[in-house]
């Protein structure tokens, strides 16, 4: 490899420079000096500079490493690497120093320090204090880099090189030359990793290392640090002997001042020393730390994929898997797999492995492993495995089977979780005996307390006061936040609290409890997806459809394949967003996935929200038969629970809209009557009951503008902004009263978050006459309403979809587009769209 040579004057500290100057100014005074520094710190550079100074002063120099010449007073002896000389040579040099007639300059590393070398350095120190060389400063590093690059280096490059090398002159030079080579080849410079060319130049130094020093450096690269007891066990040496090995390692120059590996040295040790040596040292360290009961996770992680095996390594992998479980369940599952590959029986690992896989969201292996443990009659982990399988089955939509497993487990919080599952499947009488709490011999842990509160909160939601139910579930979620990360949950108290909050219109509470659950990692990756989907659901309910769609897309990107329960909520979100955007093609496209999702997930109490959304979509597409059996099942389940108003009210609200869309007035009236019967339960039920009456009136053409606007604002106040805007908009386009239409349209626009104004309202009526100058802006620009219509048409919506979005008629949209085309003088639709695109882009661009 070709390297750019740096041939400028050496970078010397002030004291060394004065010594050189003294040689030139007093050539007849023989220099006697000892130069001590670790490898790479410039000892040879100093000797070369002294040799040049002597020659310029007509003083001869000799390198006596291959034998000392006869004593000649007019020749200076320059001895490099004196630590490699034998005792006889060192004693001879000391004698010449003591005679004082001949110049002797000795350079050596601080280790090894045999007695003869120590005596020589002591004699030199009496003549001239020893010269110890240190690392380059930041400014000196920048100067050396500038010489190599023939340009001023960037501050980031200087910082990177100085941090990587610790300022060791040789390493700085290697980095500088490697960077110069990169620049000459046109390679992109990066501060992420040191250049490969600089790392490769360590090979010779590493090959010369003593075996113990090599093992020490490998241990440091593995992250052991200065654990002298652990290093002693690794090297088979006593603590004081480890100090000698450490001193030898420091003398190489590979260590920083604090005894740690320099970053550049670490890269060299990692990439240049044989892989089998690295693995061997790490394996031995893991065995030692495991025997001492210390953390083995960092070392075990580094051994993944190395192929090492054996009982001790398998035990280390298993212990590391347990360490990783709370924070990194996916890594924990990988470590369990490594333990099995290293020779540990799968039966001994299955319970922990199943738990790790479940928390990581990988339910297939979790269920397979848990089932193996449950079937092993002599296994002490059967109950724990049953809890893992029960949690996984709940996510798969098998809430009834999940409850059976929890009842069988009879451990910890299993009774409470079983009660939640039984209530969710309509088995209230079977659930109530399980609400007494944990068995007397079970400790009252945070998990047990949270599970008990969750069960009582769900029970309260179907039998009692909604405020008590919501409060209990929120407290359960708060209780579990510190300890819920490594727990496989069938459903989290946060998710159930959010569902109850959505069912009673407390969307702010739902948002808050979900955000806290996500921040605490409650339930691990298994529950994170559910929490995020419920957040997206709340955004959709509030009418923030674009943001809800972004959240949903990000969830799918992050997670990939969704479990049946999450898949049901996700596809219901797709359907709901398409319906709210009046996007019939998207609704049809999504409906095929929705049908499959409904088939994969049995009806339970906690799926009423997506089921209601799918019922409205089915009516919109004329495919009600697909969901009728599921709606009947939901009705039967609710009846078994006593038709709890909190849970059935949103289902009746969805049923009302599905009936109105399908033009089933009698069915709509039944749902409206059910909503009215539950209107006393809470404010949210009362709002929906009032709105339902208004919808029936709107559908029949009997519209009271004041009452309808009040109902629409009530929906908005309950968090249902889109529903409120749609009620007002549909009433507006169905009334024949011009004044009422304008007022209701204004209300709809405000509820939807669009700016109001009489001018916008004045141009919305389908039958209103057009005056040639009305709403025009000089210069051929568009009015506010025209811009709104044009923007939606350009986005690809049909006139009908634009009309639904703006609460106007399709005829009005057609009227707007015809007027725009006339004003812009366009000959055809293609020309019109081109001009509109240009006009809107110019208007939106910054001035």
PDB file of C-alpha atoms in Angstrom, residues 556-654:
ATOM      1  CA  UNK A 556     -47.648  -1.285   9.574  1.00  0.00           C
ATOM      2  CA  UNK A 557     -44.144  -0.253   8.540  1.00  0.00           C
ATOM      3  CA  UNK A 558     -42.741  -0.925  12.008  1.00  0.00           C
ATOM      4  CA  UNK A 559     -44.595  -4.146  12.750  1.00  0.00           C
ATOM      5  CA  UNK A 560     -45.334  -5.814   9.444  1.00  0.00           C
ATOM      6  CA  UNK A 561     -47.782  -8.670   9.990  1.00  0.00           C
ATOM      7  CA  UNK A 562     -50.399  -7.905  12.648  1.00  0.00           C
ATOM      8  CA  UNK A 563     -51.980 -10.375  15.032  1.00  0.00           C
ATOM      9  CA  UNK A 564     -55.739 -10.956  14.520  1.00  0.00           C
ATOM     10  CA  UNK A 565     -56.914  -8.548  17.232  1.00  0.00           C
ATOM     11  CA  UNK A 566     -54.610  -5.771  16.043  1.00  0.00           C
ATOM     12  CA  UNK A 567     -55.426  -6.647  12.447  1.00  0.00           C
ATOM     13  CA  UNK A 568     -59.146  -6.205  13.126  1.00  0.00           C
ATOM     14  CA  UNK A 569     -58.613  -2.720  14.553  1.00  0.00           C
ATOM     15  CA  UNK A 570     -56.220  -1.805  11.727  1.00  0.00           C
ATOM     16  CA  UNK A 571     -58.591  -2.828   8.942  1.00  0.00           C
ATOM     17  CA  UNK A 572     -61.475  -1.099  10.720  1.00  0.00           C
ATOM     18  CA  UNK A 573     -59.310   2.025  10.731  1.00  0.00           C
ATOM     19  CA  UNK A 574     -58.752   1.606   6.993  1.00  0.00           C
ATOM     20  CA  UNK A 575     -62.477   1.298   6.453  1.00  0.00           C
ATOM     21  CA  UNK A 576     -63.300   4.207   8.738  1.00  0.00           C
ATOM     22  CA  UNK A 577     -60.764   6.501   7.117  1.00  0.00           C
ATOM     23  CA  UNK A 578     -61.967   5.635   3.620  1.00  0.00           C
ATOM     24  CA  UNK A 579     -65.583   6.258   4.663  1.00  0.00           C
ATOM     25  CA  UNK A 580     -64.766   9.583   6.284  1.00  0.00           C
ATOM     26  CA  UNK A 581     -62.841  10.598   3.177  1.00  0.00           C
ATOM     27  CA  UNK A 582     -65.745   9.562   0.918  1.00  0.00           C
ATOM     28  CA  UNK A 583     -63.248   7.390  -0.921  1.00  0.00           C
ATOM     29  CA  UNK A 584     -65.454   4.638  -2.306  1.00  0.00           C
ATOM     30  CA  UNK A 585     -62.711   2.892  -4.362  1.00  0.00           C
ATOM     31  CA  UNK A 586     -60.486   2.670  -1.272  1.00  0.00           C
ATOM     32  CA  UNK A 587     -63.437   1.394   0.750  1.00  0.00           C
ATOM     33  CA  UNK A 588     -64.086  -1.362  -1.769  1.00  0.00           C
ATOM     34  CA  UNK A 589     -60.409  -2.274  -1.894  1.00  0.00           C
ATOM     35  CA  UNK A 590     -60.174  -2.490   1.895  1.00  0.00           C
ATOM     36  CA  UNK A 591     -63.398  -4.416   2.313  1.00  0.00           C
ATOM     37  CA  UNK A 592     -61.863  -7.701   1.145  1.00  0.00           C
ATOM     38  CA  UNK A 593     -59.296  -7.496   3.957  1.00  0.00           C
ATOM     39  CA  UNK A 594     -62.024  -6.474   6.385  1.00  0.00           C
ATOM     40  CA  UNK A 595     -64.096  -9.569   5.618  1.00  0.00           C
ATOM     41  CA  UNK A 596     -61.096 -11.788   6.347  1.00  0.00           C
ATOM     42  CA  UNK A 597     -60.275  -9.931   9.580  1.00  0.00           C
ATOM     43  CA  UNK A 598     -63.828 -10.446  10.854  1.00  0.00           C
ATOM     44  CA  UNK A 599     -63.633 -14.149  10.105  1.00  0.00           C
ATOM     45  CA  UNK A 600     -60.319 -14.525  11.945  1.00  0.00           C
ATOM     46  CA  UNK A 601     -61.442 -12.798  15.138  1.00  0.00           C
ATOM     47  CA  UNK A 602     -64.455 -13.966  17.165  1.00  0.00           C
ATOM     48  CA  UNK A 603     -66.717 -11.297  18.590  1.00  0.00           C
ATOM     49  CA  UNK A 604     -65.960 -10.158  22.127  1.00  0.00           C
ATOM     50  CA  UNK A 605     -66.875  -7.149  24.232  1.00  0.00           C
ATOM     51  CA  UNK A 606     -63.651  -5.331  23.403  1.00  0.00           C
ATOM     52  CA  UNK A 607     -64.207  -5.452  19.619  1.00  0.00           C
ATOM     53  CA  UNK A 608     -67.531  -3.590  19.508  1.00  0.00           C
ATOM     54  CA  UNK A 609     -65.841  -0.447  18.148  1.00  0.00           C
ATOM     55  CA  UNK A 610     -64.316  -2.019  15.020  1.00  0.00           C
ATOM     56  CA  UNK A 611     -67.396  -4.185  14.508  1.00  0.00           C
ATOM     57  CA  UNK A 612     -69.604  -1.088  14.456  1.00  0.00           C
ATOM     58  CA  UNK A 613     -67.314   0.638  11.946  1.00  0.00           C
ATOM     59  CA  UNK A 614     -67.391  -2.423   9.691  1.00  0.00           C
ATOM     60  CA  UNK A 615     -71.197  -2.575   9.932  1.00  0.00           C
ATOM     61  CA  UNK A 616     -71.504   0.969   8.517  1.00  0.00           C
ATOM     62  CA  UNK A 617     -69.046   0.164   5.722  1.00  0.00           C
ATOM     63  CA  UNK A 618     -70.939  -3.023   4.865  1.00  0.00           C
ATOM     64  CA  UNK A 619     -74.133  -1.027   4.524  1.00  0.00           C
ATOM     65  CA  UNK A 620     -72.356   1.527   2.338  1.00  0.00           C
ATOM     66  CA  UNK A 621     -71.183  -1.280   0.044  1.00  0.00           C
ATOM     67  CA  UNK A 622     -74.453  -3.242   0.146  1.00  0.00           C
ATOM     68  CA  UNK A 623     -72.754  -6.233   1.779  1.00  0.00           C
ATOM     69  CA  UNK A 624     -74.565  -6.345   5.132  1.00  0.00           C
ATOM     70  CA  UNK A 625     -74.917 -10.117   5.046  1.00  0.00           C
ATOM     71  CA  UNK A 626     -71.183 -10.407   5.769  1.00  0.00           C
ATOM     72  CA  UNK A 627     -71.497  -8.820   9.193  1.00  0.00           C
ATOM     73  CA  UNK A 628     -75.047  -9.680  10.237  1.00  0.00           C
ATOM     74  CA  UNK A 629     -74.006 -12.921  12.033  1.00  0.00           C
ATOM     75  CA  UNK A 630     -71.304 -11.066  13.937  1.00  0.00           C
ATOM     76  CA  UNK A 631     -73.687  -8.281  14.882  1.00  0.00           C
ATOM     77  CA  UNK A 632     -76.164 -10.856  16.152  1.00  0.00           C
ATOM     78  CA  UNK A 633     -73.411 -12.462  18.186  1.00  0.00           C
ATOM     79  CA  UNK A 634     -72.442  -9.060  19.609  1.00  0.00           C
ATOM     80  CA  UNK A 635     -76.085  -8.386  20.488  1.00  0.00           C
ATOM     81  CA  UNK A 636     -76.361 -11.760  22.232  1.00  0.00           C
ATOM     82  CA  UNK A 637     -73.131 -11.176  24.132  1.00  0.00           C
ATOM     83  CA  UNK A 638     -74.309  -7.762  25.286  1.00  0.00           C
ATOM     84  CA  UNK A 639     -77.633  -9.240  26.349  1.00  0.00           C
ATOM     85  CA  UNK A 640     -75.851 -11.861  28.479  1.00  0.00           C
ATOM     86  CA  UNK A 641     -74.074  -9.005  30.225  1.00  0.00           C
ATOM     87  CA  UNK A 642     -77.301  -7.085  30.792  1.00  0.00           C
ATOM     88  CA  UNK A 643     -76.897  -4.706  27.834  1.00  0.00           C
ATOM     89  CA  UNK A 644     -74.405  -2.418  29.624  1.00  0.00           C
ATOM     90  CA  UNK A 645     -75.051   1.119  28.294  1.00  0.00           C
ATOM     91  CA  UNK A 646     -71.358   2.034  28.196  1.00  0.00           C
ATOM     92  CA  UNK A 647     -70.535  -0.777  25.776  1.00  0.00           C
ATOM     93  CA  UNK A 648     -73.688  -0.982  23.647  1.00  0.00           C
ATOM     94  CA  UNK A 649     -74.208   2.755  23.043  1.00  0.00           C
ATOM     95  CA  UNK A 650     -71.436   3.127  20.400  1.00  0.00           C
ATOM     96  CA  UNK A 651     -72.641  -0.119  18.801  1.00  0.00           C
ATOM     97  CA  UNK A 652     -76.177   1.285  18.512  1.00  0.00           C
ATOM     98  CA  UNK A 653     -74.729   4.545  17.143  1.00  0.00           C
ATOM     99  CA  UNK A 654     -72.953   2.596  14.406  1.00  0.00           C
TER     100      UNK A 654
END
